Tab-separated table of C-alpha atoms (C1' of nucleotides) in Angstrom:
chain	number	residue	atom	x	y	z
V	216	MET	CA	122.236	25.228	96.691
V	217	LYS	CA	121.262	21.595	96.225
V	218	THR	CA	122.675	19.388	93.503
V	219	ASP	CA	120.936	19.192	90.168
V	220	LEU	CA	118.399	16.351	89.967
V	221	ARG	CA	119.910	15.131	86.721
V	222	ILE	CA	123.288	14.737	88.364
V	223	SER	CA	122.068	12.655	91.287
V	224	LYS	CA	119.944	10.610	88.910
V	225	THR	CA	122.968	9.870	86.745
V	226	LYS	CA	125.185	9.084	89.729
V	227	ASP	CA	122.603	6.760	91.242
V	228	ALA	CA	122.289	4.881	87.968
V	229	LEU	CA	126.061	4.533	87.661
V	230	ARG	CA	126.502	3.430	91.257
V	231	GLY	CA	123.708	0.880	90.861
V	232	ALA	CA	125.282	-0.506	87.712
V	233	LEU	CA	128.683	-0.693	89.391
V	234	MET	CA	127.318	-2.581	92.386
V	235	HIS	CA	125.587	-4.991	90.028
V	236	LEU	CA	128.713	-5.630	87.992
V	237	LEU	CA	130.950	-5.975	91.059
V	238	LYS	CA	128.991	-9.071	92.054
V	239	GLN	CA	130.025	-10.663	88.781
V	240	LYS	CA	133.564	-9.437	88.080
V	241	GLY	CA	136.525	-7.561	89.488
V	242	LEU	CA	136.723	-3.780	89.514
V	243	ASN	CA	139.570	-3.652	87.032
V	244	SER	CA	137.762	-5.663	84.383
V	245	ILE	CA	134.704	-3.415	84.317
V	246	SER	CA	134.837	-1.177	81.278
V	247	VAL	CA	133.366	2.306	81.141
V	248	THR	CA	131.377	1.239	78.112
V	249	GLU	CA	129.573	-1.689	79.699
V	250	LEU	CA	128.996	0.283	82.887
V	251	CYS	CA	127.301	3.059	80.921
V	252	GLN	CA	125.255	0.630	78.867
V	253	LEU	CA	123.910	-1.009	82.016
V	254	ALA	CA	123.289	2.327	83.708
V	255	LYS	CA	121.743	3.724	80.521
V	256	VAL	CA	123.960	6.746	80.757
V	257	ASN	CA	125.947	8.279	77.940
V	258	ARG	CA	129.647	7.502	78.056
V	259	GLY	CA	130.440	11.194	77.772
V	260	THR	CA	128.324	11.855	80.842
V	261	PHE	CA	130.366	9.351	82.795
V	262	TYR	CA	133.564	11.162	81.892
V	263	ALA	CA	131.968	14.462	82.883
V	264	HIS	CA	131.731	13.172	86.468
V	265	TYR	CA	134.453	10.579	86.828
V	266	GLY	CA	137.711	10.020	85.049
V	267	GLN	CA	137.670	6.266	85.503
V	268	VAL	CA	135.636	3.463	87.055
V	269	GLU	CA	137.820	3.638	90.160
V	270	ASN	CA	136.692	7.186	90.906
V	271	LEU	CA	133.094	6.055	91.005
V	272	PHE	CA	134.039	3.325	93.439
V	273	GLU	CA	135.923	5.791	95.606
V	274	GLU	CA	132.842	7.939	95.937
V	275	TYR	CA	131.040	4.921	97.363
V	276	PHE	CA	134.049	4.209	99.544
V	277	LYS	CA	133.710	7.575	101.229
V	278	THR	CA	130.148	6.879	102.317
V	279	ILE	CA	131.336	3.633	103.915
V	280	MET	CA	134.154	5.446	105.687
V	281	LYS	CA	131.605	7.921	106.948
V	282	ASP	CA	129.729	5.047	108.523
V	283	LEU	CA	132.907	3.826	110.181
V	284	ALA	CA	133.480	7.255	111.662
V	285	ASP	CA	129.881	7.403	112.854
V	286	SER	CA	130.022	3.956	114.410
V	287	TYR	CA	132.944	5.217	116.453
V	288	GLN	CA	130.613	7.754	118.029
V	289	GLU	CA	128.008	5.169	118.934
V	290	PRO	CA	127.781	4.133	122.560
V	291	TYR	CA	129.436	0.833	123.341
V	292	LYS	CA	127.337	-2.005	124.542
V	293	HIS	CA	128.208	-5.602	123.888
V	294	VAL	CA	131.992	-5.373	123.799
V	295	ARG	CA	132.812	-3.060	126.644
V	296	ASN	CA	133.006	-5.877	129.161
V	297	LEU	CA	135.636	-7.624	127.045
V	298	LEU	CA	137.967	-4.699	126.972
V	299	SER	CA	141.190	-4.650	128.813
V	300	LYS	CA	142.641	-1.255	129.590
V	301	ASP	CA	145.050	-1.648	126.664
V	302	VAL	CA	142.377	-2.030	124.016
V	303	ASN	CA	141.093	0.995	122.226
V	304	PRO	CA	137.318	0.687	121.674
V	305	ALA	CA	137.769	2.288	118.269
V	306	THR	CA	139.920	-0.531	117.034
V	307	ILE	CA	137.513	-3.153	118.218
V	308	ARG	CA	134.616	-1.507	116.392
V	309	ILE	CA	136.250	-2.198	113.061
V	310	PHE	CA	135.331	-5.877	112.871
V	311	HIS	CA	131.625	-5.237	113.249
V	312	HIS	CA	131.903	-2.549	110.623
V	313	ILE	CA	133.598	-4.927	108.191
V	314	GLU	CA	131.024	-7.598	108.906
V	315	LYS	CA	128.237	-5.142	108.155
V	316	TYR	CA	129.715	-4.240	104.763
V	317	GLU	CA	131.179	-7.642	103.965
V	318	THR	CA	130.370	-7.483	100.239
V	319	PHE	CA	132.142	-4.176	100.022
V	320	TYR	CA	135.205	-5.318	101.951
V	321	ARG	CA	135.559	-8.403	99.796
V	322	ILE	CA	136.335	-5.895	97.056
V	323	VAL	CA	138.572	-3.659	99.154
V	324	PHE	CA	140.724	-6.625	100.180
V	325	SER	CA	140.809	-8.225	96.737
V	326	LYS	CA	144.185	-8.437	95.034
V	327	THR	CA	143.416	-6.484	91.886
V	328	VAL	CA	142.258	-3.316	93.608
V	329	PRO	CA	144.704	-0.398	93.928
V	330	LEU	CA	146.585	0.043	97.185
V	331	SER	CA	144.972	3.464	97.593
V	332	TYR	CA	141.801	1.886	98.979
V	333	TYR	CA	143.772	0.085	101.627
V	334	TYR	CA	145.438	3.379	102.507
V	335	LEU	CA	142.090	5.146	102.859
V	336	LEU	CA	141.079	2.507	105.372
V	337	PHE	CA	144.467	2.593	107.058
V	338	ASP	CA	144.327	6.389	107.382
V	339	HIS	CA	140.965	6.231	108.990
V	340	ILE	CA	141.936	3.688	111.595
V	341	GLN	CA	145.269	5.355	112.237
V	342	THR	CA	143.493	8.625	112.982
V	343	LEU	CA	141.041	6.914	115.316
V	344	ILE	CA	143.900	5.269	117.157
V	345	ARG	CA	146.182	8.291	117.183
V	346	ASP	CA	144.114	10.232	119.709
V	347	ASP	CA	144.114	7.287	122.058
V	348	VAL	CA	147.815	6.627	121.616
V	349	SER	CA	148.897	10.224	122.144
V	350	GLU	CA	147.095	10.198	125.477
V	351	HIS	CA	148.776	6.985	126.489
V	352	TYR	CA	152.247	8.192	125.561
V	353	LEU	CA	151.966	11.764	126.770
V	354	ASP	CA	155.091	11.422	128.890
V	355	ARG	CA	157.252	9.930	126.134
V	356	LEU	CA	157.986	12.810	123.819
V	357	ASP	CA	160.840	10.988	122.194
V	358	ILE	CA	158.670	8.452	120.379
V	359	ASP	CA	156.919	9.228	117.072
V	360	ILE	CA	153.157	8.965	117.673
V	361	SER	CA	152.526	8.486	113.952
V	362	MET	CA	154.760	5.448	114.009
V	363	VAL	CA	153.096	3.913	117.037
V	364	SER	CA	149.617	4.469	115.647
V	365	ALA	CA	150.683	3.183	112.240
V	366	TYR	CA	151.993	0.072	113.942
V	367	GLN	CA	148.806	-0.541	115.882
V	368	ALA	CA	146.385	0.404	113.100
V	369	ASN	CA	148.038	-1.880	110.609
V	370	ALA	CA	148.237	-4.735	113.098
V	371	ILE	CA	144.446	-4.632	113.339
V	372	LEU	CA	144.257	-4.558	109.549
V	373	GLY	CA	146.519	-7.607	109.505
V	374	LEU	CA	143.816	-9.456	111.378
V	375	ALA	CA	141.257	-8.143	108.898
V	376	ILE	CA	143.360	-9.378	105.970
V	377	GLU	CA	143.683	-12.819	107.512
V	378	TRP	CA	139.972	-12.772	108.278
V	379	HIS	CA	139.273	-12.036	104.614
V	380	ARG	CA	141.614	-14.839	103.576
V	381	GLN	CA	139.737	-17.260	105.758
V	382	ASP	CA	136.599	-16.125	103.942
V	383	PHE	CA	135.211	-14.294	106.991
V	384	LYS	CA	134.363	-17.609	108.595
V	385	GLN	CA	134.718	-16.144	112.109
V	386	SER	CA	132.145	-13.750	113.492
V	387	ALA	CA	133.052	-10.147	114.301
V	388	GLU	CA	132.590	-11.125	117.930
V	389	ASP	CA	135.185	-13.906	117.509
V	390	MET	CA	137.614	-11.397	116.026
V	391	ASN	CA	137.147	-9.055	118.946
V	392	ARG	CA	137.889	-11.838	121.398
V	393	LEU	CA	140.926	-12.825	119.377
V	394	LEU	CA	142.261	-9.276	119.428
V	395	VAL	CA	141.827	-9.033	123.170
V	396	ARG	CA	143.683	-12.312	123.602
V	397	ILE	CA	146.563	-11.229	121.409
V	398	LEU	CA	146.893	-7.948	123.249
V	399	SER	CA	146.809	-9.596	126.626
V	400	ILE	CA	149.679	-11.945	125.863
P	659	MET	CA	167.807	-26.877	79.024
P	660	LYS	CA	168.703	-23.192	79.197
P	661	THR	CA	166.383	-20.410	78.066
P	662	ASP	CA	166.573	-19.163	74.520
P	663	LEU	CA	168.915	-16.191	74.114
P	664	ARG	CA	166.223	-14.267	72.260
P	665	ILE	CA	163.866	-14.615	75.202
P	666	SER	CA	166.280	-13.320	77.786
P	667	LYS	CA	167.288	-10.551	75.423
P	668	THR	CA	163.661	-9.492	75.021
P	669	LYS	CA	162.956	-9.746	78.736
P	670	ASP	CA	166.028	-7.713	79.618
P	671	ALA	CA	164.998	-4.996	77.195
P	672	LEU	CA	161.483	-4.894	78.605
P	673	ARG	CA	162.639	-4.838	82.199
P	674	GLY	CA	165.109	-2.070	81.406
P	675	ALA	CA	162.417	-0.004	79.730
P	676	LEU	CA	160.064	-0.571	82.648
P	677	MET	CA	162.648	0.540	85.198
P	678	HIS	CA	163.317	3.621	83.108
P	679	LEU	CA	159.651	4.543	82.843
P	680	LEU	CA	158.941	3.865	86.516
P	681	LYS	CA	161.255	6.699	87.431
P	682	GLN	CA	158.991	9.052	85.495
P	683	LYS	CA	155.452	7.783	86.008
P	684	GLY	CA	153.286	5.336	87.911
P	685	LEU	CA	152.973	1.705	86.953
P	686	ASN	CA	149.337	1.989	85.947
P	687	SER	CA	149.949	4.791	83.486
P	688	ILE	CA	152.601	2.929	81.547
P	689	SER	CA	151.064	1.607	78.356
P	690	VAL	CA	152.187	-1.559	76.628
P	691	THR	CA	152.760	0.447	73.486
P	692	GLU	CA	155.185	2.974	74.935
P	693	LEU	CA	156.965	0.258	76.887
P	694	CYS	CA	157.558	-1.718	73.704
P	695	GLN	CA	158.635	1.332	71.757
P	696	LEU	CA	161.259	2.153	74.375
P	697	ALA	CA	162.399	-1.456	74.641
P	698	LYS	CA	162.388	-1.792	70.856
P	699	VAL	CA	160.345	-4.947	71.141
P	700	ASN	CA	157.294	-5.802	69.110
P	701	ARG	CA	154.037	-5.413	70.954
P	702	GLY	CA	153.039	-8.932	69.994
P	703	THR	CA	156.224	-10.209	71.579
P	704	PHE	CA	155.320	-8.529	74.832
P	705	TYR	CA	151.975	-10.277	74.878
P	706	ALA	CA	153.680	-13.590	74.133
P	707	HIS	CA	155.483	-13.316	77.484
P	708	TYR	CA	153.279	-11.153	79.676
P	709	GLY	CA	149.600	-10.429	79.653
P	710	GLN	CA	150.000	-6.942	81.080
P	711	VAL	CA	152.621	-4.508	82.361
P	712	GLU	CA	151.933	-5.687	85.906
P	713	ASN	CA	153.121	-9.204	85.108
P	714	LEU	CA	156.475	-7.851	84.001
P	715	PHE	CA	156.785	-5.979	87.261
P	716	GLU	CA	155.860	-9.084	89.244
P	717	GLU	CA	158.714	-10.981	87.659
P	718	TYR	CA	161.062	-8.356	89.034
P	719	PHE	CA	159.253	-8.470	92.340
P	720	LYS	CA	160.089	-12.122	92.764
P	721	THR	CA	163.819	-11.513	92.473
P	722	ILE	CA	163.538	-8.929	95.246
P	723	MET	CA	161.560	-11.317	97.442
P	724	LYS	CA	164.280	-13.874	96.850
P	725	ASP	CA	166.777	-11.419	98.268
P	726	LEU	CA	164.602	-10.884	101.320
P	727	ALA	CA	164.488	-14.624	101.922
P	728	ASP	CA	168.232	-14.846	101.487
P	729	SER	CA	168.927	-11.971	103.851
P	730	TYR	CA	167.000	-13.905	106.465
P	731	GLN	CA	169.618	-16.624	106.252
P	732	GLU	CA	172.492	-14.223	106.705
P	733	PRO	CA	174.221	-14.222	110.084
P	734	TYR	CA	173.257	-11.322	112.316
P	735	LYS	CA	175.875	-8.821	113.302
P	736	HIS	CA	175.040	-5.249	114.042
P	737	VAL	CA	171.540	-5.611	115.438
P	738	ARG	CA	171.759	-8.667	117.655
P	739	ASN	CA	172.736	-6.596	120.647
P	740	LEU	CA	169.593	-4.504	120.305
P	741	LEU	CA	167.260	-7.437	120.403
P	742	SER	CA	165.053	-8.143	123.314
P	743	LYS	CA	163.802	-11.687	123.670
P	744	ASP	CA	160.472	-10.684	122.140
P	745	VAL	CA	161.875	-9.478	118.853
P	746	ASN	CA	162.142	-11.836	115.979
P	747	PRO	CA	165.383	-11.191	114.066
P	748	ALA	CA	163.502	-11.851	110.839
P	749	THR	CA	161.193	-8.934	111.361
P	750	ILE	CA	164.008	-6.589	112.128
P	751	ARG	CA	165.821	-7.524	108.913
P	752	ILE	CA	163.033	-6.061	106.825
P	753	PHE	CA	164.009	-2.420	107.268
P	754	HIS	CA	167.507	-2.930	105.962
P	755	HIS	CA	166.057	-4.822	103.044
P	756	ILE	CA	163.655	-1.979	102.216
P	757	GLU	CA	166.460	0.548	102.536
P	758	LYS	CA	168.573	-1.468	100.110
P	759	TYR	CA	165.807	-1.494	97.478
P	760	GLU	CA	164.361	1.900	98.277
P	761	THR	CA	163.574	2.796	94.665
P	762	PHE	CA	161.689	-0.428	94.291
P	763	TYR	CA	159.712	-0.018	97.508
P	764	ARG	CA	158.709	3.496	96.593
P	765	ILE	CA	156.752	1.792	93.828
P	766	VAL	CA	155.412	-1.071	95.958
P	767	PHE	CA	154.040	1.384	98.507
P	768	SER	CA	152.670	3.850	95.960
P	769	LYS	CA	148.920	4.322	95.874
P	770	THR	CA	148.261	3.335	92.302
P	771	VAL	CA	149.815	-0.104	92.484
P	772	PRO	CA	147.528	-3.145	92.924
P	773	LEU	CA	147.088	-4.554	96.411
P	774	SER	CA	148.525	-7.867	95.233
P	775	TYR	CA	152.077	-6.541	95.613
P	776	TYR	CA	151.439	-5.631	99.191
P	777	TYR	CA	150.082	-9.121	99.739
P	778	LEU	CA	153.184	-10.719	98.246
P	779	LEU	CA	155.276	-8.810	100.754
P	780	PHE	CA	152.842	-9.536	103.567
P	781	ASP	CA	152.870	-13.269	102.769
P	782	HIS	CA	156.590	-13.343	102.883
P	783	ILE	CA	156.915	-11.658	106.241
P	784	GLN	CA	154.017	-13.621	107.692
P	785	THR	CA	155.760	-16.862	106.765
P	786	LEU	CA	159.029	-15.696	108.292
P	787	ILE	CA	157.240	-14.780	111.499
P	788	ARG	CA	154.982	-17.807	111.627
P	789	ASP	CA	157.785	-20.231	112.532
P	790	ASP	CA	158.886	-18.029	115.367
P	791	VAL	CA	155.342	-17.482	116.624
P	792	SER	CA	154.363	-21.149	116.559
P	793	GLU	CA	157.358	-21.910	118.767
P	794	HIS	CA	156.394	-19.170	121.170
P	795	TYR	CA	152.765	-20.292	121.421
P	796	LEU	CA	153.323	-24.042	121.435
P	797	ASP	CA	151.324	-24.435	124.627
P	798	ARG	CA	148.347	-22.378	123.457
P	799	LEU	CA	146.596	-24.577	120.932
P	800	ASP	CA	143.405	-22.559	121.119
P	801	ILE	CA	144.834	-19.518	119.337
P	802	ASP	CA	145.068	-19.284	115.532
P	803	ILE	CA	148.763	-18.988	114.637
P	804	SER	CA	147.886	-17.492	111.243
P	805	MET	CA	146.037	-14.706	112.980
P	806	VAL	CA	148.859	-13.940	115.395
P	807	SER	CA	151.453	-13.926	112.633
P	808	ALA	CA	149.185	-11.817	110.407
P	809	TYR	CA	148.845	-9.364	113.262
P	810	GLN	CA	152.576	-9.116	113.864
P	811	ALA	CA	153.614	-9.142	110.209
P	812	ASN	CA	151.235	-6.365	109.291
P	813	ALA	CA	152.207	-4.304	112.324
P	814	ILE	CA	155.779	-4.247	110.979
P	815	LEU	CA	154.431	-3.295	107.570
P	816	GLY	CA	152.523	-0.484	109.237
P	817	LEU	CA	155.848	0.945	110.299
P	818	ALA	CA	157.130	0.493	106.753
P	819	ILE	CA	154.101	2.344	105.357
P	820	GLU	CA	154.626	5.217	107.766
P	821	TRP	CA	158.321	5.177	106.945
P	822	HIS	CA	157.453	5.497	103.257
P	823	ARG	CA	155.032	8.342	104.041
P	824	GLN	CA	157.779	10.189	105.855
P	825	ASP	CA	159.848	9.767	102.696
P	826	PHE	CA	162.237	7.258	104.307
P	827	LYS	CA	163.850	10.058	106.271
P	828	GLN	CA	164.853	7.688	109.092
P	829	SER	CA	167.620	5.155	108.649
P	830	ALA	CA	166.908	1.423	108.755
P	831	GLU	CA	168.818	1.439	112.007
P	832	ASP	CA	166.449	4.063	113.424
P	833	MET	CA	163.494	1.922	112.419
P	834	ASN	CA	164.953	-1.078	114.170
P	835	ARG	CA	165.425	0.883	117.346
P	836	LEU	CA	161.877	2.210	117.082
P	837	LEU	CA	160.492	-1.286	116.693
P	838	VAL	CA	162.356	-2.503	119.730
P	839	ARG	CA	161.017	0.411	121.747
P	840	ILE	CA	157.421	-0.189	120.665
P	841	LEU	CA	157.685	-3.862	121.527
P	842	SER	CA	159.194	-3.172	124.914
P	843	ILE	CA	156.386	-0.884	126.037
C	387	DA	C1'	104.481	29.976	82.286
C	388	DA	C1'	108.444	31.689	80.014
C	389	DT	C1'	113.327	32.174	80.194
C	390	DT	C1'	117.795	31.022	81.435
C	391	DT	C1'	121.031	27.849	82.848
C	392	DT	C1'	123.183	23.544	82.711
C	393	DA	C1'	123.392	18.488	82.268
C	394	DT	C1'	122.958	14.887	78.927
C	395	DT	C1'	123.195	13.105	74.382
C	396	DG	C1'	125.021	11.639	69.897
C	397	DT	C1'	128.634	11.732	66.962
C	398	DA	C1'	133.267	11.888	65.686
C	399	DC	C1'	138.225	11.482	66.286
C	400	DA	C1'	142.888	9.627	67.260
C	401	DC	C1'	144.743	6.353	70.124
C	402	DT	C1'	145.505	1.980	73.015
C	403	DT	C1'	144.349	-2.783	73.856
C	404	DG	C1'	144.388	-7.619	73.235
C	405	DT	C1'	144.477	-11.078	69.793
C	406	DT	C1'	145.550	-13.675	65.448
C	407	DC	C1'	148.519	-15.293	61.777
C	408	DA	C1'	151.608	-15.631	58.058
C	409	DT	C1'	156.434	-14.131	57.329
C	410	DT	C1'	161.026	-13.425	58.752
C	411	DA	C1'	164.997	-14.094	61.518
C	412	DA	C1'	167.652	-15.953	65.067
C	413	DA	C1'	169.103	-19.625	68.041
C	414	DT	C1'	169.666	-24.609	68.861
C	415	DA	C1'	170.596	-29.240	67.379
C	416	DT	C1'	172.283	-32.416	63.969
G	478	DA	C1'	177.800	-25.994	57.837
G	479	DT	C1'	173.110	-27.239	57.380
G	480	DA	C1'	168.615	-28.378	58.975
G	481	DT	C1'	165.309	-27.749	62.345
G	482	DT	C1'	163.071	-25.550	65.858
G	483	DT	C1'	161.255	-21.584	67.868
G	484	DA	C1'	161.033	-16.655	68.894
G	485	DA	C1'	160.238	-12.025	66.974
G	486	DT	C1'	158.051	-9.242	63.608
G	487	DG	C1'	154.532	-6.652	61.029
G	488	DA	C1'	150.063	-6.142	59.662
G	489	DA	C1'	145.359	-6.247	60.534
G	490	DC	C1'	141.262	-6.703	63.441
G	491	DA	C1'	137.375	-5.514	66.695
G	492	DA	C1'	136.695	-3.259	70.820
G	493	DG	C1'	137.598	0.095	74.506
G	494	DT	C1'	139.590	4.749	75.882
G	495	DG	C1'	139.609	9.558	76.476
G	496	DT	C1'	138.364	13.823	74.548
G	497	DA	C1'	135.690	17.476	72.010
G	498	DC	C1'	131.645	19.848	70.491
G	499	DA	C1'	127.250	21.102	68.650
G	500	DA	C1'	122.400	19.737	69.428
G	501	DT	C1'	118.994	18.595	72.648
G	502	DA	C1'	116.448	18.099	76.815
G	503	DA	C1'	115.716	18.732	81.473
G	504	DA	C1'	116.181	21.247	85.540
G	505	DA	C1'	116.348	25.819	88.054
G	506	DT	C1'	115.213	30.681	88.093
G	507	DT	C1'	112.474	34.599	87.124
DNA sequence: AATTTTATTGTACACTTGTTCATTAAATAT
DNA sequence: ATATTTAATGAACAAGTGTACAATAAAATT
């Protein structure tokens, strides 16, 4: 059973309007009313699908996260030679992913956005890292794998935050090199 | 010139009401109206001091950050013996600080809160670490100190996030030991 | 092509928000 | 103690929020 044409039409219009407005103002200052006016969708229809503007954004977020997961599957080319044995390829993929969706991540890392978006990203990276970590620490049953992966995942995100602060002036390639250097110290 | 008694009276009432409501619901679902009703303060008065509920919370936040800065100055007793040469005492202080203000940090780490609070905490820890890092990397002028400190600061916060997720079941002491173990691997 | 199902619309409602301003009351200064 | 300054109040405003429901229109099904 495929989704009703009217529904996807409405959702496309709302997503388009949101993307348009996000280039002008922050997520929290976009009202349901103006969003619906721009999308030419009835306000009641919006509430039938989403409870608040954030929910609409989150739906978009999931498609981006999907891409991150997919990019993890992709074969590695240009960075493999950089990698030391301590670097998880998954972690190093993140910077290219952020670069690709820069406009989007400018929102995700903006101050006014709820912490939940950061957590969604964190979760994703933590999961990617966890598999690698649990292999590496197979012999040490005494240490909490969740803690180790949380530590490593968030360290990477620390670099991403600083990258955002410096207005993404470095290239993703630069960030990869930086990460390798930090890990090798 | 000291602050007007009426102002501090109003602010105390508002802060008290906020703390009371935060035990029941999330920050974002507290309306200005209900806050003022509980505090017995006119809604117009609220807006004279704060633009939104978040601003009131941020005022409280700053007093907590002050405590974190102060605790950094305190002489070290019970953890010094644990420290390897690679561990910055500042970083290891953070877990005791979070434990002390657990109620508060349950809010700071909750999903619905704006990312700006996380950044305030991040900034603070990054600054504390930066001094230590710049000493350590004095010879390596090619590496961005902000990046290294962002990496390390956020790694610690990753542990704090995971700690929060596990409902703070470990003691601050446990977290310190864990950090030392991770760093020594 | 006709029928059934279901999404969208328009309208209405009570409520919250953010702002303004004259009035009142409380604190500070004389 | 009185005068002056300044904060708090109450009322009113336009606009947004969230919800409900009957009427309509557009899909899906037969």
